[in-house]
XYZ file of N, CA, C and O in Angstrom:
712
model
N 11.844 -2.228 30.273
C 12.023 -2.096 28.836
C 12.555 -3.402 28.256
O 13.383 -4.077 28.841
N 12.057 -3.765 27.108
C 12.448 -5.004 26.452
C 13.893 -4.929 25.967
O 14.382 -3.878 25.579
N 14.587 -6.063 25.984
C 15.980 -6.067 25.539
C 16.107 -6.340 24.046
O 17.198 -6.285 23.502
N 15.000 -6.668 23.400
C 15.054 -6.908 21.964
C 15.114 -5.593 21.205
O 14.562 -4.590 21.635
N 15.785 -5.633 20.044
C 15.792 -4.492 19.126
C 15.031 -4.918 17.885
O 15.484 -5.801 17.146
N 13.875 -4.338 17.705
C 13.019 -4.642 16.562
C 13.052 -3.431 15.642
O 12.646 -2.337 16.042
N 13.556 -3.624 14.425
C 13.686 -2.539 13.459
C 12.707 -2.801 12.322
O 12.746 -3.868 11.699
N 11.820 -1.835 12.060
C 10.850 -1.973 10.983
C 11.113 -0.884 9.951
O 11.086 0.307 10.267
N 11.377 -1.316 8.717
C 11.647 -0.391 7.622
C 10.354 -0.066 6.892
O 9.577 -0.971 6.560
N 10.132 1.234 6.664
C 8.954 1.691 5.926
C 9.413 2.568 4.775
O 10.513 3.135 4.805
N 8.565 2.682 3.766
C 8.875 3.520 2.616
C 8.139 3.032 1.389
O 7.464 1.994 1.413
N 8.269 3.794 0.326
C 7.591 3.461 -0.923
C 8.062 2.124 -1.489
O 9.181 1.677 -1.182
N 7.249 1.504 -2.335
C 7.725 0.334 -3.067
C 8.996 0.712 -3.836
O 9.062 1.782 -4.436
N 9.990 -0.145 -3.765
C 11.232 0.126 -4.488
C 12.233 0.978 -3.738
O 13.309 1.275 -4.253
N 11.916 1.348 -2.502
C 12.843 2.185 -1.729
C 14.002 1.377 -1.161
O 14.956 1.955 -0.636
N 13.920 0.061 -1.243
C 15.022 -0.775 -0.787
C 14.809 -1.433 0.561
O 15.763 -1.886 1.188
N 13.562 -1.497 1.008
C 13.294 -2.063 2.335
C 13.807 -3.501 2.457
O 14.454 -3.840 3.434
N 13.533 -4.323 1.470
C 13.965 -5.726 1.538
C 15.472 -5.866 1.343
O 16.140 -6.565 2.113
N 16.013 -5.205 0.343
C 17.449 -5.297 0.068
C 18.260 -4.745 1.230
O 19.166 -5.401 1.757
N 17.933 -3.534 1.655
C 18.638 -2.895 2.760
C 18.399 -3.659 4.058
O 19.296 -3.821 4.882
N 17.171 -4.141 4.244
C 16.836 -4.885 5.453
C 17.682 -6.137 5.608
O 18.148 -6.455 6.707
N 17.899 -6.862 4.503
C 18.742 -8.067 4.554
C 20.175 -7.697 4.952
O 20.804 -8.392 5.756
N 20.694 -6.601 4.372
C 22.057 -6.161 4.701
C 22.158 -5.792 6.181
O 23.105 -6.196 6.864
N 21.206 -5.023 6.652
C 21.205 -4.586 8.046
C 21.115 -5.784 8.988
O 21.870 -5.883 9.957
N 20.205 -6.709 8.692
C 20.039 -7.888 9.541
C 21.312 -8.724 9.570
O 21.702 -9.238 10.630
N 21.986 -8.828 8.444
C 23.229 -9.594 8.375
C 24.304 -8.970 9.271
O 24.980 -9.668 10.029
N 24.439 -7.652 9.208
C 25.432 -6.957 10.030
C 25.099 -7.088 11.519
O 25.976 -7.328 12.345
N 23.825 -6.946 11.851
C 23.399 -7.035 13.244
C 23.300 -8.482 13.737
O 23.119 -8.710 14.932
N 23.367 -9.419 12.809
C 23.185 -10.845 13.119
C 21.794 -11.100 13.706
O 21.630 -11.869 14.668
N 20.805 -10.457 13.094
C 19.396 -10.614 13.462
C 18.684 -11.365 12.341
O 19.103 -11.288 11.187
N 17.573 -12.017 12.653
C 16.741 -12.557 11.581
C 16.154 -11.412 10.750
O 15.911 -10.317 11.282
N 15.930 -11.685 9.472
C 15.276 -10.726 8.593
C 13.930 -11.302 8.185
O 13.830 -12.471 7.810
N 12.897 -10.462 8.252
C 11.564 -10.861 7.814
C 11.049 -9.856 6.794
O 11.268 -8.652 6.924
N 10.357 -10.369 5.803
C 9.669 -9.538 4.816
C 8.180 -9.757 5.045
O 7.699 -10.893 4.941
N 7.461 -8.702 5.383
C 6.055 -8.842 5.767
C 5.229 -9.497 4.662
O 4.406 -10.373 4.940
N 5.448 -9.109 3.416
C 4.680 -9.714 2.323
C 4.932 -11.218 2.235
O 4.001 -12.001 2.020
N 6.181 -11.640 2.422
C 6.480 -13.085 2.385
C 5.824 -13.811 3.551
O 5.342 -14.941 3.389
N 5.811 -13.177 4.719
C 5.154 -13.791 5.873
C 3.657 -13.978 5.617
O 3.081 -15.013 5.975
N 3.036 -12.978 4.989
C 1.606 -13.062 4.660
C 1.373 -14.188 3.662
O 0.459 -15.016 3.837
N 2.195 -14.240 2.613
C 2.043 -15.293 1.595
C 2.219 -16.679 2.218
O 1.467 -17.609 1.893
N 3.185 -16.828 3.107
C 3.418 -18.121 3.751
C 2.270 -18.513 4.670
O 1.850 -19.667 4.697
N 1.757 -17.557 5.426
C 0.674 -17.876 6.356
C -0.595 -18.283 5.620
O -1.266 -19.236 5.995
N -0.938 -17.517 4.567
C -2.220 -17.738 3.897
C -2.098 -18.573 2.629
O -3.101 -18.814 1.957
N -0.871 -19.016 2.322
C -0.621 -19.895 1.169
C -1.182 -19.321 -0.129
O -1.745 -20.026 -0.951
N -1.006 -17.992 -0.286
C -1.469 -17.284 -1.484
C -0.486 -16.176 -1.820
O 0.113 -15.597 -0.920
N -0.352 -15.865 -3.094
C 0.433 -14.712 -3.527
C -0.331 -13.444 -3.150
O -1.573 -13.440 -3.111
N 0.400 -12.361 -2.902
C -0.229 -11.079 -2.547
C -1.228 -10.665 -3.629
O -2.352 -10.242 -3.322
N -0.840 -10.808 -4.901
C -1.738 -10.410 -5.997
C -3.036 -11.223 -5.970
O -4.114 -10.695 -6.253
N -2.951 -12.511 -5.598
C -4.162 -13.341 -5.507
C -5.023 -12.927 -4.318
O -6.260 -12.941 -4.407
N -4.386 -12.557 -3.206
C -5.150 -12.088 -2.043
C -5.948 -10.845 -2.429
O -7.141 -10.741 -2.130
N -5.279 -9.896 -3.127
C -5.975 -8.688 -3.574
C -7.132 -9.049 -4.503
O -8.230 -8.500 -4.376
N -6.898 -9.964 -5.440
C -7.931 -10.338 -6.420
C -9.135 -10.992 -5.763
O -10.280 -10.705 -6.117
N -8.873 -11.884 -4.804
C -9.946 -12.667 -4.205
C -10.608 -11.944 -3.034
O -11.835 -11.935 -2.905
N -9.813 -11.316 -2.183
C -10.335 -10.741 -0.942
C -10.390 -9.219 -0.942
O -10.879 -8.623 0.020
N -9.847 -8.594 -1.999
C -9.843 -7.138 -2.083
C -8.781 -6.524 -1.188
O -8.167 -7.209 -0.356
N -8.579 -5.217 -1.363
C -7.556 -4.548 -0.559
C -7.901 -4.587 0.919
O -7.033 -4.771 1.764
N -9.180 -4.435 1.260
C -9.580 -4.454 2.669
C -9.229 -5.763 3.348
O -8.700 -5.775 4.463
N -9.508 -6.871 2.673
C -9.154 -8.182 3.214
C -7.658 -8.331 3.394
O -7.182 -8.813 4.430
N -6.912 -7.896 2.367
C -5.456 -7.962 2.462
C -4.947 -7.125 3.629
O -4.111 -7.585 4.415
N -5.433 -5.895 3.763
C -4.945 -5.008 4.827
C -5.234 -5.576 6.212
O -4.430 -5.415 7.136
N -6.379 -6.242 6.369
C -6.688 -6.859 7.666
C -5.710 -7.988 7.976
O -5.228 -8.110 9.106
N -5.419 -8.822 6.968
C -4.461 -9.906 7.167
C -3.066 -9.348 7.436
O -2.322 -9.855 8.268
N -2.725 -8.270 6.717
C -1.421 -7.630 6.897
C -1.253 -7.155 8.344
O -0.203 -7.374 8.963
N -2.283 -6.512 8.886
C -2.229 -6.014 10.255
C -2.097 -7.161 11.248
O -1.326 -7.083 12.218
N -2.815 -8.243 11.009
C -2.751 -9.405 11.889
C -1.338 -9.996 11.920
O -0.789 -10.270 13.000
N -0.729 -10.163 10.742
C 0.624 -10.731 10.672
C 1.629 -9.751 11.276
O 2.533 -10.150 12.018
N 1.477 -8.459 10.980
C 2.363 -7.442 11.549
C 2.339 -7.505 13.074
O 3.394 -7.517 13.725
N 1.155 -7.555 13.649
C 1.029 -7.604 15.106
C 1.701 -8.852 15.670
O 2.413 -8.785 16.681
N 1.514 -9.984 15.003
C 2.146 -11.228 15.466
C 3.675 -11.110 15.448
O 4.342 -11.531 16.389
N 4.231 -10.548 14.371
C 5.688 -10.410 14.270
C 6.198 -9.455 15.344
O 7.209 -9.733 16.001
N 5.519 -8.333 15.522
C 5.973 -7.358 16.513
C 5.912 -7.900 17.940
O 6.591 -7.382 18.823
N 5.133 -8.942 18.161
C 5.040 -9.548 19.486
C 6.030 -10.684 19.709
O 6.035 -11.296 20.781
N 6.869 -10.968 18.705
C 7.905 -11.985 18.887
C 8.887 -11.529 19.970
O 9.186 -10.343 20.088
N 9.386 -12.471 20.732
C 10.351 -12.165 21.786
C 11.764 -12.340 21.259
O 12.538 -13.161 21.761
N 12.089 -11.578 20.222
C 13.418 -11.637 19.617
C 13.699 -10.325 18.901
O 12.788 -9.588 18.558
N 14.969 -10.069 18.687
C 15.377 -8.939 17.861
C 15.241 -9.344 16.395
O 15.417 -10.522 16.057
N 14.929 -8.390 15.537
C 14.817 -8.689 14.111
C 14.792 -7.397 13.308
O 14.642 -6.302 13.860
N 14.918 -7.559 11.995
C 14.690 -6.483 11.034
C 13.518 -6.924 10.169
O 13.507 -8.051 9.657
N 12.530 -6.046 10.005
C 11.337 -6.344 9.216
C 11.178 -5.319 8.106
O 11.193 -4.109 8.364
N 11.016 -5.793 6.883
C 10.637 -4.927 5.765
C 9.122 -4.953 5.673
O 8.526 -6.009 5.425
N 8.499 -3.803 5.914
C 7.041 -3.745 5.793
C 6.673 -3.577 4.326
O 7.516 -3.235 3.501
N 5.418 -3.818 4.009
C 4.932 -3.488 2.671
C 4.819 -1.977 2.569
O 4.683 -1.274 3.581
N 4.866 -1.446 1.349
C 4.825 0.003 1.156
C 3.601 0.675 1.743
O 3.677 1.773 2.296
N 2.443 0.009 1.680
C 1.217 0.602 2.199
C 0.930 0.269 3.646
O 0.055 0.879 4.267
N 1.648 -0.662 4.195
C 1.371 -1.163 5.547
C 1.207 -0.063 6.598
O 0.245 -0.090 7.367
N 2.123 0.924 6.669
C 1.993 1.921 7.747
C 0.743 2.796 7.649
O 0.385 3.467 8.608
N 0.070 2.760 6.496
C -0.999 3.713 6.212
C -2.400 3.194 6.539
O -3.386 3.910 6.313
N -2.505 1.988 7.054
C -3.821 1.383 7.271
C -3.933 0.816 8.682
O -2.945 0.381 9.278
N -5.161 0.801 9.194
C -5.501 0.110 10.445
C -4.658 0.540 11.649
O -4.458 -0.244 12.563
N -4.160 1.764 11.635
C -3.334 2.228 12.753
C -1.987 1.530 12.826
O -1.341 1.510 13.882
N -1.524 0.979 11.710
C -0.285 0.194 11.728
C 0.952 1.011 12.099
O 1.858 0.493 12.740
N 1.007 2.283 11.695
C 2.201 3.074 12.034
C 2.294 3.276 13.536
O 3.385 3.212 14.102
N 1.163 3.487 14.187
C 1.156 3.600 15.650
C 1.600 2.284 16.282
O 2.371 2.269 17.247
N 1.129 1.166 15.739
C 1.520 -0.152 16.227
C 3.023 -0.363 16.059
O 3.713 -0.786 16.989
N 3.534 -0.030 14.871
C 4.966 -0.167 14.593
C 5.782 0.674 15.578
O 6.753 0.200 16.167
N 5.384 1.930 15.751
C 6.136 2.823 16.647
C 6.046 2.417 18.110
O 6.970 2.673 18.879
N 4.962 1.787 18.492
C 4.819 1.399 19.905
C 5.628 0.148 20.244
O 5.954 -0.071 21.410
N 5.968 -0.655 19.240
C 6.614 -1.938 19.526
C 7.964 -2.115 18.843
O 8.552 -3.190 18.931
N 8.446 -1.066 18.145
C 9.716 -1.229 17.426
C 10.344 0.134 17.164
O 9.781 1.171 17.491
N 11.517 0.087 16.547
C 12.160 1.292 16.040
C 11.878 1.346 14.542
O 12.305 0.470 13.790
N 11.123 2.343 14.142
C 10.741 2.479 12.733
C 11.764 3.332 11.998
O 12.298 4.293 12.555
N 12.021 2.959 10.744
C 12.990 3.667 9.913
C 12.353 3.918 8.548
O 11.952 2.972 7.864
N 12.278 5.190 8.172
C 11.735 5.588 6.874
C 12.885 5.699 5.885
O 13.788 6.515 6.065
N 12.849 4.881 4.843
C 13.824 4.967 3.756
C 13.259 5.919 2.708
O 12.400 5.549 1.905
N 13.711 7.150 2.745
C 13.211 8.218 1.880
C 14.146 8.346 0.673
O 15.155 9.043 0.726
N 13.804 7.643 -0.396
C 14.635 7.575 -1.596
C 13.996 8.435 -2.684
O 12.768 8.419 -2.849
N 14.802 9.205 -3.448
C 14.236 10.035 -4.520
C 13.414 9.200 -5.511
O 13.791 8.068 -5.860
N 12.298 9.767 -5.958
C 11.396 9.048 -6.856
C 12.089 8.602 -8.139
O 11.811 7.518 -8.655
N 12.997 9.426 -8.657
C 13.697 9.074 -9.896
C 14.560 7.833 -9.684
O 14.692 6.991 -10.570
N 15.160 7.707 -8.499
C 15.974 6.534 -8.183
C 15.099 5.289 -8.088
O 15.449 4.229 -8.606
N 13.950 5.406 -7.426
C 13.041 4.260 -7.332
C 12.583 3.847 -8.726
O 12.580 2.652 -9.061
N 12.217 4.822 -9.544
C 11.774 4.523 -10.904
C 12.854 3.797 -11.694
O 12.571 2.841 -12.419
N 14.094 4.221 -11.539
C 15.208 3.574 -12.242
C 15.377 2.123 -11.781
O 15.798 1.265 -12.565
N 15.028 1.842 -10.536
C 15.134 0.474 -10.013
C 14.071 -0.447 -10.610
O 14.202 -1.660 -10.558
N 13.002 0.160 -11.111
C 11.920 -0.635 -11.683
C 12.219 -0.963 -13.141
O 11.501 -0.557 -14.040
N 13.280 -1.725 -13.369
C 13.561 -2.204 -14.717
C 12.490 -3.200 -15.116
O 11.640 -3.584 -14.315
N 12.526 -3.641 -16.339
C 11.510 -4.574 -16.847
C 11.402 -5.831 -15.991
O 10.314 -6.313 -15.714
N 12.524 -6.352 -15.543
C 12.483 -7.600 -14.770
C 11.816 -7.400 -13.414
O 11.103 -8.269 -12.936
N 12.046 -6.252 -12.782
C 11.492 -6.040 -11.443
C 10.021 -5.650 -11.478
O 9.272 -6.007 -10.591
N 9.617 -4.894 -12.485
C 8.234 -4.413 -12.481
C 7.243 -5.562 -12.623
O 6.096 -5.441 -12.221
N 7.686 -6.698 -13.173
C 6.786 -7.845 -13.292
C 6.414 -8.382 -11.918
O 5.376 -8.992 -11.757
N 7.268 -8.171 -10.930
C 6.971 -8.602 -9.572
C 6.152 -7.569 -8.816
O 5.846 -7.772 -7.650
N 5.835 -6.466 -9.450
C 5.088 -5.388 -8.820
C 3.891 -5.064 -9.694
O 3.965 -4.213 -10.570
N 2.776 -5.741 -9.459
C 1.605 -5.566 -10.332
C 1.161 -4.114 -10.482
O 0.689 -3.712 -11.535
N 1.355 -3.306 -9.436
C 0.946 -1.903 -9.473
C 1.681 -1.119 -10.563
O 1.193 -0.125 -11.063
N 2.875 -1.604 -10.951
C 3.722 -0.870 -11.886
C 3.982 -1.609 -13.201
O 4.652 -1.080 -14.079
N 3.454 -2.821 -13.348
C 3.873 -3.689 -14.446
C 3.573 -3.143 -15.839
O 4.325 -3.405 -16.771
N 2.501 -2.403 -16.012
C 2.136 -1.919 -17.351
C 2.483 -0.451 -17.570
O 1.982 0.172 -18.499
N 3.358 0.113 -16.743
C 3.654 1.543 -16.814
C 5.042 1.792 -17.395
O 5.978 1.048 -17.104
N 5.164 2.872 -18.182
C 6.504 3.282 -18.614
C 7.128 4.126 -17.504
O 6.487 4.404 -16.489
N 8.392 4.540 -17.685
C 9.104 5.212 -16.592
C 8.406 6.503 -16.150
O 8.317 6.786 -14.961
N 7.890 7.273 -17.080
C 7.178 8.500 -16.719
C 5.933 8.212 -15.901
O 5.639 8.903 -14.923
N 5.201 7.175 -16.296
C 3.997 6.799 -15.558
C 4.342 6.240 -14.172
O 3.601 6.461 -13.213
N 5.476 5.534 -14.083
C 5.923 5.017 -12.786
C 6.178 6.182 -11.833
O 5.737 6.160 -10.680
N 6.859 7.228 -12.328
C 7.146 8.389 -11.471
C 5.848 9.061 -11.035
O 5.702 9.429 -9.865
N 4.880 9.198 -11.942
C 3.593 9.800 -11.569
C 2.885 8.962 -10.506
O 2.317 9.506 -9.550
N 2.901 7.646 -10.669
C 2.269 6.752 -9.694
C 2.973 6.876 -8.336
O 2.325 6.946 -7.287
N 4.313 6.903 -8.353
C 5.069 7.054 -7.107
C 4.762 8.383 -6.423
O 4.613 8.440 -5.201
N 4.658 9.464 -7.222
C 4.318 10.778 -6.645
C 2.957 10.724 -5.967
O 2.768 11.266 -4.874
N 2.001 10.077 -6.615
C 0.661 9.948 -6.050
C 0.697 9.157 -4.740
O 0.073 9.546 -3.746
N 1.440 8.052 -4.735
C 1.566 7.254 -3.509
C 2.227 8.061 -2.400
O 1.804 8.003 -1.242
N 3.266 8.820 -2.771
C 3.982 9.606 -1.767
C 3.075 10.659 -1.135
O 3.107 10.861 0.082
N 2.245 11.302 -1.937
C 1.297 12.294 -1.404
C 0.384 11.640 -0.363
O 0.136 12.192 0.703
N -0.087 10.424 -0.687
C -0.999 9.722 0.218
C -0.311 9.177 1.465
O -0.922 9.078 2.525
N 0.971 8.790 1.336
C 1.624 8.018 2.394
C 2.668 8.777 3.206
O 3.048 8.326 4.284
N 3.146 9.894 2.699
C 4.256 10.603 3.333
C 3.965 10.951 4.796
O 4.845 10.860 5.645
N 2.735 11.328 5.084
C 2.338 11.659 6.461
C 2.631 10.493 7.404
O 3.108 10.691 8.536
N 2.346 9.288 6.954
C 2.570 8.105 7.792
C 4.057 7.787 7.884
O 4.574 7.530 8.975
N 4.743 7.796 6.741
C 6.176 7.486 6.730
C 6.959 8.444 7.628
O 7.897 8.040 8.313
N 6.581 9.714 7.629
C 7.308 10.716 8.408
C 7.094 10.601 9.911
O 7.715 11.327 10.680
N 6.243 9.684 10.334
C 6.088 9.405 11.763
C 7.158 8.440 12.267
O 7.234 8.157 13.467
N 7.994 7.930 11.356
C 9.058 6.994 11.746
C 10.026 7.664 12.706
O 10.249 8.879 12.653
N 10.630 6.879 13.569
C 11.569 7.393 14.565
C 12.884 7.831 13.946
O 13.558 8.712 14.468
N 13.272 7.183 12.835
C 14.500 7.536 12.116
C 14.144 7.707 10.643
O 13.364 6.923 10.095
N 14.722 8.726 10.017
C 14.511 8.949 8.585
C 15.870 8.985 7.900
O 16.733 9.783 8.260
N 16.063 8.085 6.939
C 17.264 8.083 6.121
C 16.880 8.582 4.736
O 16.028 7.991 4.088
N 17.503 9.669 4.302
C 17.158 10.274 3.021
C 18.295 10.147 2.036
O 19.467 10.151 2.411
N 17.932 10.064 0.761
C 18.917 9.985 -0.308
C 18.866 8.634 -0.970
O 18.008 7.801 -0.679
N 19.808 8.405 -1.884
C 19.807 7.130 -2.587
C 20.957 6.248 -2.159
O 21.078 5.111 -2.594
N 21.809 6.763 -1.273
C 23.029 6.034 -0.962
C 23.317 6.059 0.536
O 24.300 6.605 0.976
N 22.415 5.474 1.332
C 22.683 5.383 2.763
C 23.195 3.984 3.057
O 23.009 3.063 2.286
N 23.857 3.839 4.185
C 24.486 2.559 4.502
C 23.882 1.962 5.767
O 23.315 2.661 6.597
N 24.070 0.665 5.899
C 23.639 -0.012 7.118
C 24.402 0.541 8.318
O 23.846 0.696 9.405
N 25.666 0.882 8.105
C 26.473 1.435 9.193
C 25.902 2.766 9.689
O 25.879 3.036 10.885
N 25.436 3.608 8.752
C 24.817 4.880 9.134
C 23.576 4.623 9.983
O 23.377 5.268 11.014
N 22.753 3.676 9.563
C 21.552 3.375 10.333
C 21.912 2.819 11.711
O 21.302 3.187 12.708
N 22.917 1.975 11.781
C 23.330 1.428 13.079
C 23.760 2.549 14.019
O 23.385 2.567 15.195
N 24.501 3.531 13.503
C 24.904 4.653 14.357
C 23.682 5.453 14.816
O 23.632 5.911 15.959
N 22.678 5.610 13.937
C 21.433 6.298 14.315
C 20.667 5.497 15.366
O 20.102 6.067 16.305
N 20.636 4.181 15.214
C 19.954 3.334 16.191
C 20.620 3.443 17.562
O 19.935 3.555 18.584
N 21.942 3.422 17.590
C 22.672 3.547 18.851
C 22.352 4.883 19.507
O 22.082 4.959 20.714
N 22.357 5.975 18.725
C 22.037 7.297 19.252
C 20.626 7.322 19.831
O 20.390 7.826 20.936
N 19.675 6.743 19.100
C 18.274 6.723 19.543
C 18.132 5.931 20.850
O 17.447 6.358 21.778
N 18.798 4.787 20.928
C 18.720 3.956 22.127
C 19.339 4.687 23.322
O 18.771 4.698 24.421
N 20.478 5.315 23.127
C 21.131 6.053 24.223
C 20.251 7.198 24.696
O 20.167 7.460 25.908
N 19.585 7.888 23.769
C 18.749 9.024 24.147
C 17.468 8.592 24.845
O 16.849 9.379 25.557
N 17.047 7.347 24.643
C 15.799 6.895 25.272
C 16.024 6.334 26.665
O 15.093 6.095 27.392
N 17.275 6.123 27.033
C 17.572 5.578 28.371
C 17.845 6.670 29.380
O 18.103 7.766 29.136
């Protein structure tokens, strides 16, 4: 068994994967990676431009390629996946086979509240929507993606979970697997 601890956070856009991931990585003293940033750096394009030029299929193929490369690193880390990442190309199976997956299950109303005017501009999927429309879009995404997210090894639910809680869950999971 590998001695590295690879933690991959999954969940809807706005569930806190990047914010929480940075906190967790800091406490664990692990590197933090954001899958979307890794894709942008590798291909020297913004995610929105990749979608525009290569379509969702092209983006998803590149996403899977970068995900596989990161999961094969010989180091411990925390990775924030993109919201749709676990739902395509067998990525959730890949994540579960090479890491400890964590589903951040945050109430839709809380995610919607996080999408203030400043943040929604960074999220093209939500940029032209009012709060009611954001909740409807999130509900639709959740219906499509919940099956994949619920395959995670650990599920943290609510709007106020801590890195310490996740660390205790990780320790329990590791002890039970040995």
